[in-house]
Coordinates of C-alpha atoms in Angstrom, one line a residue:
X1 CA -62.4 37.2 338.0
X2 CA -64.6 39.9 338.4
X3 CA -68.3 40.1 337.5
X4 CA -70.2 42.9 335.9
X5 CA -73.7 43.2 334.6
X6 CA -74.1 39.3 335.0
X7 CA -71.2 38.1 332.3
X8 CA -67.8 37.2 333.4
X9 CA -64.9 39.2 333.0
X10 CA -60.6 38.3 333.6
X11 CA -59.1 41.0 335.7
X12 CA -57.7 44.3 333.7
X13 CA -53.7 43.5 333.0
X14 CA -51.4 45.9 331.9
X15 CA -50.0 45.3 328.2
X16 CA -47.1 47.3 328.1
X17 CA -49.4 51.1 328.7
X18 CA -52.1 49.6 327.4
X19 CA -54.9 48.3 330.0
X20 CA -56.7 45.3 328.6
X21 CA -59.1 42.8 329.4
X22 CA -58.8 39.6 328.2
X23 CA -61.3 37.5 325.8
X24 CA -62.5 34.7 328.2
X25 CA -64.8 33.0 325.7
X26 CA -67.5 34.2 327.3
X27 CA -70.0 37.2 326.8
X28 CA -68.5 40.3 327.2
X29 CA -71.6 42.6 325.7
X30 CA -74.0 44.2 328.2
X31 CA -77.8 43.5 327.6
X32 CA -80.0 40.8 326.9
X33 CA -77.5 38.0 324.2
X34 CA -78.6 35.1 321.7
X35 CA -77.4 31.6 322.7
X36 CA -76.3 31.6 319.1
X37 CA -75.8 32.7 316.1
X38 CA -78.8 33.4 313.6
X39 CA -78.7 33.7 309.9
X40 CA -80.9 36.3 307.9
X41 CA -82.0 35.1 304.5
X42 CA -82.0 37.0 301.7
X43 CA -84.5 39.4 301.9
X44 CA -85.9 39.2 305.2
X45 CA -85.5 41.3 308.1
X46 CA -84.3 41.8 311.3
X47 CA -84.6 44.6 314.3
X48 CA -82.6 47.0 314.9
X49 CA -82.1 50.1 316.6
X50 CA -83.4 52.8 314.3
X51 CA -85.1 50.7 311.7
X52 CA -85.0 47.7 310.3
X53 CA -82.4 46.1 308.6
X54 CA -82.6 44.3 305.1
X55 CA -80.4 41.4 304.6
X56 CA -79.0 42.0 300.4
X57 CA -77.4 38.2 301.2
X58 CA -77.3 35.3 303.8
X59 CA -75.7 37.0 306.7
X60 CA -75.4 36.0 310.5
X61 CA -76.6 38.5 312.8
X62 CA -75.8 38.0 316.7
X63 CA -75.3 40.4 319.6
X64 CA -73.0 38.6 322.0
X65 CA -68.9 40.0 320.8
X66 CA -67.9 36.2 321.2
X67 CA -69.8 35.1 318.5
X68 CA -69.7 37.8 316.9
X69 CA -65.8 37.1 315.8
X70 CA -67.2 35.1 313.0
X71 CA -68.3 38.0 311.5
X72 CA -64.7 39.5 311.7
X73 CA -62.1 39.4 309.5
X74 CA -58.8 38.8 311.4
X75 CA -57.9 38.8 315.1
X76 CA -55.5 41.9 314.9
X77 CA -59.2 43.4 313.9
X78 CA -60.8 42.7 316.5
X79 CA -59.7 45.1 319.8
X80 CA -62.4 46.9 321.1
X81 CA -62.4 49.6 323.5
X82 CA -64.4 50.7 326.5
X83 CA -63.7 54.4 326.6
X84 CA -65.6 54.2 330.2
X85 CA -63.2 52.5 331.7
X86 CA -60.1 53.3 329.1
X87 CA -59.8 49.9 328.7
X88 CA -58.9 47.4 325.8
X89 CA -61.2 44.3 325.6
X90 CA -59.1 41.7 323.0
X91 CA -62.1 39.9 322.4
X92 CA -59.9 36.7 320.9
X93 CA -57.0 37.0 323.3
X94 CA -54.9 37.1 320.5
X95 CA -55.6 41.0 318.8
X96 CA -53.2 42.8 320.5
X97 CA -50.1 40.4 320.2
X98 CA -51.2 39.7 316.0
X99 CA -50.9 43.4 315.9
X100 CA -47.7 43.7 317.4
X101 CA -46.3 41.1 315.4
X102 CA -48.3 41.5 312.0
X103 CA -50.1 38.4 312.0
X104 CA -53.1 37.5 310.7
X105 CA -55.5 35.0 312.2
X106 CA -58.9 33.7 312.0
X107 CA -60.7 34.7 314.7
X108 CA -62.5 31.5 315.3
X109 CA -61.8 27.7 315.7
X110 CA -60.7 25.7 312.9
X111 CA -63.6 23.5 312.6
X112 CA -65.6 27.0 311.8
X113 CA -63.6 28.7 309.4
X114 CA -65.7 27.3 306.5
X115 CA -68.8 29.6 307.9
X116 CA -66.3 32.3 308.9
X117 CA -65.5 32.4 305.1
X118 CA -69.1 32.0 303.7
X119 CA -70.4 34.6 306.0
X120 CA -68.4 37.1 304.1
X121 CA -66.2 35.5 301.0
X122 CA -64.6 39.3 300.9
X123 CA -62.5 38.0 304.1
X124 CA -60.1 36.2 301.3
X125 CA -59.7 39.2 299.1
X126 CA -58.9 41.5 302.3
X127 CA -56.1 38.5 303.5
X128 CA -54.3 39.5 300.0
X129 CA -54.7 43.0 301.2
X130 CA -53.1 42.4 304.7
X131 CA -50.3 40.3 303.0
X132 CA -49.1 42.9 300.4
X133 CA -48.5 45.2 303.3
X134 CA -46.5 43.0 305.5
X135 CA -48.7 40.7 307.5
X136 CA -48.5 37.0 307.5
X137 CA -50.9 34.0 308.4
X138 CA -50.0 32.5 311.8
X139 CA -50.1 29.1 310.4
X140 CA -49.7 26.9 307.5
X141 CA -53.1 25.3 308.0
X142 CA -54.5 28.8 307.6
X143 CA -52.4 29.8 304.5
X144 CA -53.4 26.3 303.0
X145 CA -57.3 27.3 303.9
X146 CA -57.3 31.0 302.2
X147 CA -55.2 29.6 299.3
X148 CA -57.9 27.3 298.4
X149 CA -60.8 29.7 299.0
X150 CA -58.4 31.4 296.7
X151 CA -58.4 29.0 293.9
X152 CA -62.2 28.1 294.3
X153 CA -63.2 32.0 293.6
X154 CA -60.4 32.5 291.0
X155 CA -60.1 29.1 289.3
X156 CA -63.0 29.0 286.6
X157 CA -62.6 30.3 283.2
X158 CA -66.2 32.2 283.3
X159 CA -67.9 35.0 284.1
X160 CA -68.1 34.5 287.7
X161 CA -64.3 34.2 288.4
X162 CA -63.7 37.3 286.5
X163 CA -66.2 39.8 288.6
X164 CA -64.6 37.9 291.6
X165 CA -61.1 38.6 290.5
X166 CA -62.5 42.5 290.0
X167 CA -63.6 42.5 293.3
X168 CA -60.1 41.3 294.4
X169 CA -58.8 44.3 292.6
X170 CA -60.9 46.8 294.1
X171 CA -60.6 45.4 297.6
X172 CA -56.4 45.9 297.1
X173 CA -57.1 49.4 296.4
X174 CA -60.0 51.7 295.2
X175 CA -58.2 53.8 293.0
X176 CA -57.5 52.6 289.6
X177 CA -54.3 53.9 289.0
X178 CA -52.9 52.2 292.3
X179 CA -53.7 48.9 292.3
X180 CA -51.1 48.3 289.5
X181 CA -48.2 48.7 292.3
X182 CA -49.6 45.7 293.8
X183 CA -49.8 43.3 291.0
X184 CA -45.7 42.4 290.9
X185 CA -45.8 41.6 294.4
X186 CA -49.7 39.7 294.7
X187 CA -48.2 37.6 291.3
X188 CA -44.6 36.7 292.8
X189 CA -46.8 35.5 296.1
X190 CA -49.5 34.0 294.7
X191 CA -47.0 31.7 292.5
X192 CA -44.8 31.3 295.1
X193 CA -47.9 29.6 297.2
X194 CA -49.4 27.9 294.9
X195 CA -46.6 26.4 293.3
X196 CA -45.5 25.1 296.9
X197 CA -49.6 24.4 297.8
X198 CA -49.6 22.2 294.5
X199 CA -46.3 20.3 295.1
X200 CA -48.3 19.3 298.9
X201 CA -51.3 18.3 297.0
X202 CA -53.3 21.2 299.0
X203 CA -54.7 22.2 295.6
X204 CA -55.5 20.2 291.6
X205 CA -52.4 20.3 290.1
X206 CA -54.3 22.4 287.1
X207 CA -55.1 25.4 289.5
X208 CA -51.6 26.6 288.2
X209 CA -50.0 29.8 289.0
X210 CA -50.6 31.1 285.2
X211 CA -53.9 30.0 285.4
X212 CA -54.9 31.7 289.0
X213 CA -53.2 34.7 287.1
X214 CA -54.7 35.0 283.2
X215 CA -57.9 35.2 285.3
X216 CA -56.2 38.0 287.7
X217 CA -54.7 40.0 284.5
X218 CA -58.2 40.0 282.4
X219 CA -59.8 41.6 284.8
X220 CA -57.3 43.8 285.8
X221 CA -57.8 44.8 281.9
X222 CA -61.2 45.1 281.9
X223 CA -61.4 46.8 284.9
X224 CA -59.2 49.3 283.7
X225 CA -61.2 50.0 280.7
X226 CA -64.7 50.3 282.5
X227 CA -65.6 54.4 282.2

């Protein structure tokens, strides 16, 4: 182990020509680091360098790049580099390999994903993303765990489910005319899933494929015909 600037570092490995440093679970940012997380409510405010930052939503704000993966959406996202010492930091230990092998992967422990997903409830949408261009959860528990975020956002017949399903939309592409490409293949895997998640008892038996979908196609219409 070496040690720089106070925090603890594991020794620079070659990954394939890649130099890396491994996440060790602990701080690996320079500077003066919360013992926690913080949230920022809506409205209030927080420093910043170069102003001051206002908080539209609940958001957590920390400055340590351990606890900052819960503000991350996947693993494979989360490879930093130092271009001081041309190296990789993989903050997780796990970025570089997901990468490699197109995985996805939340990048904090299971008994925090619940706040990983309320911190940013986009995270689910950009999953669908990920998965219509080849990349696949690393575990069943976490494909169980997005599929019912899944259901819970896209699952009511009101209002609220449609602007979510919109937002789904736009996430997949922001171009109108090129999302439709990706509805065949988000339809065959979302029914494939849920049919499978429903037959487990992960989700209500009435969260049904054609369900999940009506909601996905009505605002794929509407969406279409905003100016």
């Amino acid at each position: 182990m070496a040690t720089e600037a106070g925090y603890v570092f594991k020794p620079v490995e070659c990954f394939g020509s890649v130099k890396v440093r491994w996440g060790t679970g602990q701080r690996v940012m320079e500077g003066k680091c919360m013992l926690g997380a913080s949230t920022v409510t809506s409205g209030s405010a927080c420093g910043r360098v170069g102003g001051v930052l206002k908080a539209p939503r609940d958001r957590i704000v920390t400055s340590d790049l351990v606890l900052n993966a819960i503000t991350i959406d996947f693993a494979c996202n989360y490879v930093l580099f130092d271009p001081v010492s041309e190296v990789y930091i993989d903050v997780t230990g796990h970025g570089l390999h997901d990468i490699l092998h197109r995985q996805l992967r939340v990048p904090v422990a299971a008994d925090m994903w619940e706040l990983w997903y309320t911190q940013n409830p986009r995270k689910i949408y950009r999953y669908w993303k990920m998965r219509l261009i080849g990349f696949t959860p690393v575990s069943q528990e976490m494909s169980d765990f997005v599929l019912t975020k899944t259901v819970e956002m896209l699952g009511g017949a009101d209002e609220s489910s449609l602007n979510k399903a919109k937002d789904l939309l736009s996430v997949l592409s922001k171009t109108k005319r090129h999302v439709a490409r990706f509805l065949a293949p988000l339809k065959s895997m979302l029914t494939l899933e849920l049919t499978s998640a429903i037959a487990r008892g992960i989700v209500a038996p009435d969260a049904t494929p054609d369900s999940i979908w009506a909601v996905i196609a009505h605002a794929y219409s509407a969406w279409t015909d905003e100016p």
